[in-house]
Short mmCIF file of C-alpha atoms in Angstrom, two decimals:
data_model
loop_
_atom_site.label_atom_id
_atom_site.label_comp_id
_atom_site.label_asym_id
_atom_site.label_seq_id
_atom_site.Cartn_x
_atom_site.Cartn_y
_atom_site.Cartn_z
CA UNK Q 1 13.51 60.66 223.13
CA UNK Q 2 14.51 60.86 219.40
CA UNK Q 3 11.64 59.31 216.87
CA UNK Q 4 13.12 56.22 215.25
CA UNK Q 5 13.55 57.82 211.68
CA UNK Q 6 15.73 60.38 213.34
CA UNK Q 7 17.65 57.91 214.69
CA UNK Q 8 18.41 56.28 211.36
CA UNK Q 9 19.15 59.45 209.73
CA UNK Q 10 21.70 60.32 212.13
CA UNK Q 11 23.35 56.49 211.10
CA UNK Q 12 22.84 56.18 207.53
CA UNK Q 13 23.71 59.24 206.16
CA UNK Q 14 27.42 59.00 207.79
CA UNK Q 15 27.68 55.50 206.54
CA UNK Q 16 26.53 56.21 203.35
CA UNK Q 17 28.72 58.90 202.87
CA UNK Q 18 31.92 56.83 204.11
CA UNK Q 19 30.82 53.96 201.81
CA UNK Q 20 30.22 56.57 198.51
CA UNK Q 21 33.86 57.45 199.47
CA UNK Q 22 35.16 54.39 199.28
CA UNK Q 23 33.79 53.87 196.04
CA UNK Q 24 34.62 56.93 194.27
CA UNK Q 25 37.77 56.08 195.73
CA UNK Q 26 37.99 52.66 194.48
CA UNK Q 27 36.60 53.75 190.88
CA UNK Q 28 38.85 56.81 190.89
CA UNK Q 29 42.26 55.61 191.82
CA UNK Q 30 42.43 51.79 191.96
CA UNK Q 31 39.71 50.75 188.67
CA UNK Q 32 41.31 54.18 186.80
CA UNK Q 33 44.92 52.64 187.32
CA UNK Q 34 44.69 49.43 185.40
CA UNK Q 35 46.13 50.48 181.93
CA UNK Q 36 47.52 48.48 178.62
CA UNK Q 37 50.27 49.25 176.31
CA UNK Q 38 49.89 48.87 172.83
CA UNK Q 39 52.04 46.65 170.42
CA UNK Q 40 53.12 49.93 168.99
CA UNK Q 41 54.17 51.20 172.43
CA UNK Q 42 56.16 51.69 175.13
CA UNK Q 43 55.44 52.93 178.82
CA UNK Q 44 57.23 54.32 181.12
CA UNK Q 45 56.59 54.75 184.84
CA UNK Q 46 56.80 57.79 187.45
CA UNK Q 47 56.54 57.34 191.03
CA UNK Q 48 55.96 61.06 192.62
CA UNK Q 49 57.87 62.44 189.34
CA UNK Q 50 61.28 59.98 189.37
CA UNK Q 51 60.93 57.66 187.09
CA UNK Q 52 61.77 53.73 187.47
CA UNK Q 53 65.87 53.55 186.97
CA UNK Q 54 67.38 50.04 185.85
CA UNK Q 55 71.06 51.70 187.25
CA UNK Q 56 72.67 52.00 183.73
CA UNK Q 57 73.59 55.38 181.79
CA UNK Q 58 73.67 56.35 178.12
CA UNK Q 59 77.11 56.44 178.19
CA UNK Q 60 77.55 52.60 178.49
CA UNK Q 61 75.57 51.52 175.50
CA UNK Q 62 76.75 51.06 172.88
CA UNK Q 63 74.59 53.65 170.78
CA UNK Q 64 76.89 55.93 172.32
CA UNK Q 65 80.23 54.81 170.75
CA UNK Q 66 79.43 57.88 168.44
CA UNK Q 67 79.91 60.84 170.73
CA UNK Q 68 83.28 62.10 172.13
CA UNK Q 69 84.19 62.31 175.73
CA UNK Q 70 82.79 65.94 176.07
CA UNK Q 71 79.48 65.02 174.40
CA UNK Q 72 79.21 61.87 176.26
CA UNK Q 73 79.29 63.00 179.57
CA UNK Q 74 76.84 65.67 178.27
CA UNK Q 75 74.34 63.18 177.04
CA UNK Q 76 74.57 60.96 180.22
CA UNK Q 77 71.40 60.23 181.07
CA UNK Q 78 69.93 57.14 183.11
CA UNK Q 79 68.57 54.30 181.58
CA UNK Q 80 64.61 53.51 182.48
CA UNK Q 81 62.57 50.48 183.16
CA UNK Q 82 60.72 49.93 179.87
CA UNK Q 83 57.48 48.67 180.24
CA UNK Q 84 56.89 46.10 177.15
CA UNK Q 85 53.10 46.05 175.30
CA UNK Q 86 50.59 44.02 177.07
CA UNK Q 87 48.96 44.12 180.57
CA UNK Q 88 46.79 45.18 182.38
CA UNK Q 89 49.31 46.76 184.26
CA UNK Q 90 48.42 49.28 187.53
CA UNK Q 91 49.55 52.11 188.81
CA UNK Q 92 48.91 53.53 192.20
CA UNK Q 93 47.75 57.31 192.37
CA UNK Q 94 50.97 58.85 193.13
CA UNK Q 95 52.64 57.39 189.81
CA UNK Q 96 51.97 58.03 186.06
CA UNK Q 97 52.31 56.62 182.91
CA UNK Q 98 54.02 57.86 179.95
CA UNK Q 99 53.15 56.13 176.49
CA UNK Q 100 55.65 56.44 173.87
CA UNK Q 101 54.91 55.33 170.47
CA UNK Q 102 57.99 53.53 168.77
CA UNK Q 103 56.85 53.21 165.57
CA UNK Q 104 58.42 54.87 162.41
CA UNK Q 105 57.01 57.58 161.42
CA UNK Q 106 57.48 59.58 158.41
CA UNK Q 107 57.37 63.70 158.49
CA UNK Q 108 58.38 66.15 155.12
CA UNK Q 109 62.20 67.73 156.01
CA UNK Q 110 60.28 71.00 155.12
CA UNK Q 111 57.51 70.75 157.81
CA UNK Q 112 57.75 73.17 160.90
CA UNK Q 113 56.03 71.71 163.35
CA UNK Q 114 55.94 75.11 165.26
CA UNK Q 115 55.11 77.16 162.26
CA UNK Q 116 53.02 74.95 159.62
CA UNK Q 117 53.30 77.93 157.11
CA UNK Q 118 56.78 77.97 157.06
CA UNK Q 119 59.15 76.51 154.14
CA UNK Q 120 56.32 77.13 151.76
CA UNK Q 121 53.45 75.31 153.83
CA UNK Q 122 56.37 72.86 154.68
CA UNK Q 123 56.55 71.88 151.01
CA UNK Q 124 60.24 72.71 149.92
CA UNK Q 125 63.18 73.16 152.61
CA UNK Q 126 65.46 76.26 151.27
CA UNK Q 127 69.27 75.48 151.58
CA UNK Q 128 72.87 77.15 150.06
CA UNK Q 129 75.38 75.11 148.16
CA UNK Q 130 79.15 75.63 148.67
CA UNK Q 131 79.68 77.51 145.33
CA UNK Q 132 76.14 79.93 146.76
CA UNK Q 133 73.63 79.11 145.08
CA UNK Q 134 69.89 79.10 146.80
CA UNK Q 135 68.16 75.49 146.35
CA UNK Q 136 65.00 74.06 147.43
CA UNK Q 137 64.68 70.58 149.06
CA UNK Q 138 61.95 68.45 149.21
CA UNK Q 139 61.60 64.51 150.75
CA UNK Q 140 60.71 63.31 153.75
CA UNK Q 141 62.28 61.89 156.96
CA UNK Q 142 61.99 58.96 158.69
CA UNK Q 143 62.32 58.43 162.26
CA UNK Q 144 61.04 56.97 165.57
CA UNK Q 145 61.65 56.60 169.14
CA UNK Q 146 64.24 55.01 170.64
CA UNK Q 147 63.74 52.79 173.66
CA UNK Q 148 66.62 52.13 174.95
CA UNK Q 149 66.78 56.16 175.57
CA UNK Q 150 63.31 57.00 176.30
CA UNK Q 151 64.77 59.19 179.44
CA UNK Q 152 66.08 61.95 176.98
CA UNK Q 153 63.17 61.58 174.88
CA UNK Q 154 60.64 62.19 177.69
CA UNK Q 155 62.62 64.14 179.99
CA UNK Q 156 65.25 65.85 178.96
CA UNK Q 157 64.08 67.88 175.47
CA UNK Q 158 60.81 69.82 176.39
CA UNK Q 159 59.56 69.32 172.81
CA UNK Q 160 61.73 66.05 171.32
CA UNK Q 161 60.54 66.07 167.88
CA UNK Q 162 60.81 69.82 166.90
CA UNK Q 163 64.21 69.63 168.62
CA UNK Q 164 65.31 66.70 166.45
CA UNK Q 165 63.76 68.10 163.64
CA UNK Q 166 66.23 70.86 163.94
CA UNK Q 167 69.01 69.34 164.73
CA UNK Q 168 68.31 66.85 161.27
CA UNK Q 169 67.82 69.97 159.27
CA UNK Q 170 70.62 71.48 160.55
CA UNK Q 171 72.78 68.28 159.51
CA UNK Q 172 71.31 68.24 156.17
CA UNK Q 173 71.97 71.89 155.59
CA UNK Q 174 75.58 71.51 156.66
CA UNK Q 175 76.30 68.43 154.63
CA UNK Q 176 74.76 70.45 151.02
CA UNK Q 177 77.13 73.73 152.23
CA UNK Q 178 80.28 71.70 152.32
CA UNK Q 179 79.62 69.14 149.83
CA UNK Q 180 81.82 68.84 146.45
CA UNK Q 181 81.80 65.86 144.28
CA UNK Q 182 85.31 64.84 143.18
CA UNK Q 183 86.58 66.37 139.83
CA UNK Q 184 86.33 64.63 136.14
CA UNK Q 185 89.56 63.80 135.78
CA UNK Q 186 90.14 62.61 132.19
CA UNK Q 187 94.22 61.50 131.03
CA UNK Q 188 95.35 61.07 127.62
CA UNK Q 189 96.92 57.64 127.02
CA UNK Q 190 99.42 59.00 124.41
CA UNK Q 191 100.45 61.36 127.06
CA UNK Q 192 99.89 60.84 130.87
CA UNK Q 193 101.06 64.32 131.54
CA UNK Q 194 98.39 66.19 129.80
CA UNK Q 195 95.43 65.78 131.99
CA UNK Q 196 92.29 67.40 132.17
CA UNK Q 197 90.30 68.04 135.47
CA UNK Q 198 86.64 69.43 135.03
CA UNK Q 199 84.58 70.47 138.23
CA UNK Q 200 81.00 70.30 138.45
CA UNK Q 201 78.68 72.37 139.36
CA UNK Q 202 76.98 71.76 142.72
CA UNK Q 203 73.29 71.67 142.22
CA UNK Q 204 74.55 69.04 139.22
CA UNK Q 205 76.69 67.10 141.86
CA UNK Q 206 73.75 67.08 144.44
CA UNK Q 207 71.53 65.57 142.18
CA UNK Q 208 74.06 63.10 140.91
CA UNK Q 209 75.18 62.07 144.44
CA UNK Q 210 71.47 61.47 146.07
CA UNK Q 211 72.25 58.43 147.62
CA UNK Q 212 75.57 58.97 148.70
CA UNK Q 213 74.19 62.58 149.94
CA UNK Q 214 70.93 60.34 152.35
CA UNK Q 215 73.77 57.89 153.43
CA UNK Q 216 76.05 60.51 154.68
CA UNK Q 217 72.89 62.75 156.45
CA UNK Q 218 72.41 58.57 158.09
CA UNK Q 219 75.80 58.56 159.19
CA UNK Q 220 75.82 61.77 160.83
CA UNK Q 221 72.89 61.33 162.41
CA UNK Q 222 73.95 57.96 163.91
CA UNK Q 223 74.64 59.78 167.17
CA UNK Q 224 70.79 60.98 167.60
CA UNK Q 225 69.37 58.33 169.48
CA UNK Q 226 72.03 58.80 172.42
CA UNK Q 227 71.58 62.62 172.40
CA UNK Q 228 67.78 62.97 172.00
CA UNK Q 229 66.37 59.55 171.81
CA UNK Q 230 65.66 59.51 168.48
CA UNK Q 231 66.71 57.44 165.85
CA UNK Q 232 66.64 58.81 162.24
CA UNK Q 233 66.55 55.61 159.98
CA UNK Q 234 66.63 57.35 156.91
CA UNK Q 235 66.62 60.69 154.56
CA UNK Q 236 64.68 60.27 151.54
CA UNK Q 237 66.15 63.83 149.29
CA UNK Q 238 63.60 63.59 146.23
CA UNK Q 239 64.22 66.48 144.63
CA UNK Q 240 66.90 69.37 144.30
CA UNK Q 241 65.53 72.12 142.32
CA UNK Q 242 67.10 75.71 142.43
CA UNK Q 243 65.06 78.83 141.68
CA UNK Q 244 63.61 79.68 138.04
CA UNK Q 245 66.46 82.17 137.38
CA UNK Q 246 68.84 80.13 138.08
CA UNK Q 247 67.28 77.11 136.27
CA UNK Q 248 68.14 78.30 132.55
CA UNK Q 249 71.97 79.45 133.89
CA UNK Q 250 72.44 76.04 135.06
CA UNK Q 251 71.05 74.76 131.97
CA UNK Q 252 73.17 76.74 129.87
CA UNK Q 253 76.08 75.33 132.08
CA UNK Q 254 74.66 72.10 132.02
CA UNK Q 255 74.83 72.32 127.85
CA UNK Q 256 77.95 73.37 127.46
CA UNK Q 257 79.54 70.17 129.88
CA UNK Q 258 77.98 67.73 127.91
CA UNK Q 259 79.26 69.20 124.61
CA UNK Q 260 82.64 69.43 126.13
CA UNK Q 261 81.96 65.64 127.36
CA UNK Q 262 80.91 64.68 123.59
CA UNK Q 263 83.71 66.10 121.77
CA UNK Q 264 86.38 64.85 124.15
CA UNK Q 265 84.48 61.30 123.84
CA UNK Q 266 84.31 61.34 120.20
CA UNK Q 267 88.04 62.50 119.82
CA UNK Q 268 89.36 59.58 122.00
CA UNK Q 269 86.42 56.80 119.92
CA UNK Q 270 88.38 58.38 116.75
CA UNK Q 271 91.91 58.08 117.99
CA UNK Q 272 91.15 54.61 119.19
CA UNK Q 273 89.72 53.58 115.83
CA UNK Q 274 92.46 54.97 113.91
CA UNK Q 275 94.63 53.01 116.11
CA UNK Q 276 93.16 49.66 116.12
CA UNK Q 277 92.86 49.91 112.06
CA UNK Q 278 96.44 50.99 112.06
CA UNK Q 279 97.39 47.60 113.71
CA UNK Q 280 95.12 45.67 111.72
CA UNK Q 281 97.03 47.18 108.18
CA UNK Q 282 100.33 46.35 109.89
CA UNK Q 283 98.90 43.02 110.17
CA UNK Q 284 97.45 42.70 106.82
CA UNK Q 285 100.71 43.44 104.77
CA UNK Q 286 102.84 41.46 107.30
CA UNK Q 287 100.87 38.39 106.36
CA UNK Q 288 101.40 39.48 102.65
CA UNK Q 289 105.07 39.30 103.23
CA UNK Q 290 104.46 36.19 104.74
CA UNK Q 291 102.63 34.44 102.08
CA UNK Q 292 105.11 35.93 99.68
CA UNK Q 293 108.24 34.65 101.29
CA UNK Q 294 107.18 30.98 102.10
CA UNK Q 295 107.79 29.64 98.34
CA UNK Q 296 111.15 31.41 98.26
CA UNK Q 297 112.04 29.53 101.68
CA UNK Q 298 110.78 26.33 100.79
CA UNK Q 299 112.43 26.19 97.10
CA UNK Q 300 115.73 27.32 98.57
CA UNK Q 301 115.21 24.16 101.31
CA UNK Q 302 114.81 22.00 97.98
CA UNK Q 303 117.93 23.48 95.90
CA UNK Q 304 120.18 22.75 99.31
CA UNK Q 305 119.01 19.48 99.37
CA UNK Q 306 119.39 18.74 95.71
CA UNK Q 307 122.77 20.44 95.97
CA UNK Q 308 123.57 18.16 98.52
CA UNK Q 309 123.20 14.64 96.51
CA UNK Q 310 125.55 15.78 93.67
CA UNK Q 311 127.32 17.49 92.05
CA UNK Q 312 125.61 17.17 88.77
CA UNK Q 313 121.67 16.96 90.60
CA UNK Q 314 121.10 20.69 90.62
CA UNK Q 315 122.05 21.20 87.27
CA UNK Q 316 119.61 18.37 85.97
CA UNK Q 317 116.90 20.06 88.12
CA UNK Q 318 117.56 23.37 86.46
CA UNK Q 319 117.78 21.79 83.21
CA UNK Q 320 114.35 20.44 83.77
CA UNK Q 321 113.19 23.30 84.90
CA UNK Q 322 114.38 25.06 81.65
CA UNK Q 323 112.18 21.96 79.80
CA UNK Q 324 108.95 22.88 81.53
CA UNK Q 325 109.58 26.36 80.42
CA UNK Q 326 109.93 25.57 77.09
CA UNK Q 327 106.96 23.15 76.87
CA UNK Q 328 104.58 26.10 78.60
CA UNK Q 329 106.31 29.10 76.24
CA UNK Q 330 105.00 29.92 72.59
CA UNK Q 331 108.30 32.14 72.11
CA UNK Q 332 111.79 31.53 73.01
CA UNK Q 333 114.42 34.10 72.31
CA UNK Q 334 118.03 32.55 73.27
CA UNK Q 335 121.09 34.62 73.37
CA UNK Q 336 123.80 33.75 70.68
CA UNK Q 337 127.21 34.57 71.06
CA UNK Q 338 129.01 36.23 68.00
CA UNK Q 339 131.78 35.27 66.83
#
């Protein structure tokens, strides 16, 4: 007959063993599947590696108005249950949680995130303008994630960032290899037909043309967030800077536009100048004449209307005339007829 703490050995340890597993089992898969999202976050939810589908696509937002019909139904992908910040939330052991942060975040254009040392430590991003000329780039790029494409984000580019990355670089690099400001077109007003049309050089244009430069890079971007799920809200170019030996050949270039500017600018402030004090002369002696010509008109108004009261009242008015004369005059020399 088995002793009586036999007997309880042969109970307890089972049971005890059952109820550790049902702890570890409660700690490990139901108390280890509560989980928050951050304000800064997003979550979204796998169950056995397919995750939670609201029956939409990509290609029926409007974020993809963008792409063409090729690249559309390339960039098709499904549109996910979003799980907003807050909770707790749970998750059973046969799902998962991805946490995307949707914040912006800011990265230098120059930085490889695969190969820090790159680009100069990922301090200036080398690029060629259209007329060839080697240039280095430095600013930053802003961007975060997308939610309303968090499928292509998570799922469908292995590593999203360094892929965007690229595909932003790439953009940039294109848009500084075709750009070309319009030309300085400058028209003489005495003569339409004799124009002159100066191009610039590119480096000078780049760096003239920042802003229209970061809105363009925006605009062809615009189409990121349905391809990668990624939006790029902005391109912040700071500085354009070619090498050192180019430096002094632009500068020479750089010289001799302005002094072409200045003389062409201080030959049309002297043509104007001459012309407005040409019109001002014109206007000077033709108030002269003027001045000159209202007595004559006004005593030729008075001799018709003394002509016109008599015979004999313009003659009495000239003889007066002759009277005031000869009151004002020390001298009078009169004109005798001989016989």
């Amino acid at each position: 007959m088995p002793s009586a703490s036999s007997y309880y050995s042969h109970i307890m340890i089972p049971a005890g063993l059952f109820f550790g597993f049902v702890l570890w089992f409660l700690v490990r898969y139901l108390a280890a599947g509560i989980y928050t999202v951050n304000q800064g976050e997003r979550a979204v939810k796998t169950s056995f590696g397919r995750a939670q589908r609201l029956g939409g696509f990509t290609g029926s937002d409007p974020m993809a108005a963008g792409l063409n019909a090729e690249e559309r139904e390339r960039y098709n992908y499904p549109q996910l249950r979003v799980i907003p910040p807050g909770g707790p939330y749970f998750k059973w052991p046969w799902e998962r949680v991805y946490k995307v942060p949707i914040a912006t975040q800011t990265i230098s254009m120059a930085y490889d995130l695969e190969t820090p040392e790159a680009n100069q430590n990922g301090t200036i991003l080398d690029a060629v303008t259209k007329d060839q000329l080697n240039t280095g780039l430095t600013g930053q790029i802003r961007y975060k994630a997308d939610e309303r494409n968090l499928y292509a984000y998570l799922f469908a580019v292995r590593n999203p960032i360094i892929h965007v990355m690229g595909y932003f670089i790439s953009v940039l690099r294109e848009r500084i290899a075709n750009f070309e400001a319009p030309p300085i077109v400058i028209v003489e007003e005495a003569n339409p037909a004799n124009t002159l049309s100066i191009a610039g050089v590119s480096i000078n244009d780049l760096r003239k043309n920042l802003r229209d430069l970061n809105d363009r890079m925006e605009q062809e971007c615009g189409t990121s967030a349905a391809r990668y799920g990624i939006q790029l809200e902005a391109s912040l170019i700071t500085g354009i800077d070619p090498p050192p030996e180019v430096e002094s050949a632009l500068a020479a270039i750089n010289t001799a536009h302005n002094h072409v500017s200045s003389d062409i600018s201080l030959a049309h402030a002297s043509a104007d100048q001459k012309i407005v004090l040409s019109k001002r002369a014109v206007e000077i002696e033709t108030l002269k004449v003027q001045a000159e010509l209202e007595p004559l008109l006004a005593l030729a108004n008075q001799l018709q209307e003394l002509k016109a009261k008599g015979k004999n009242a313009l003659e009495s008015y000239r003889r007066s005339v002759r009277l005031r004369l000869f009151d004002n005059a020390k001298r009078a020399i009169l004109e005798v007829e001989r016989e």
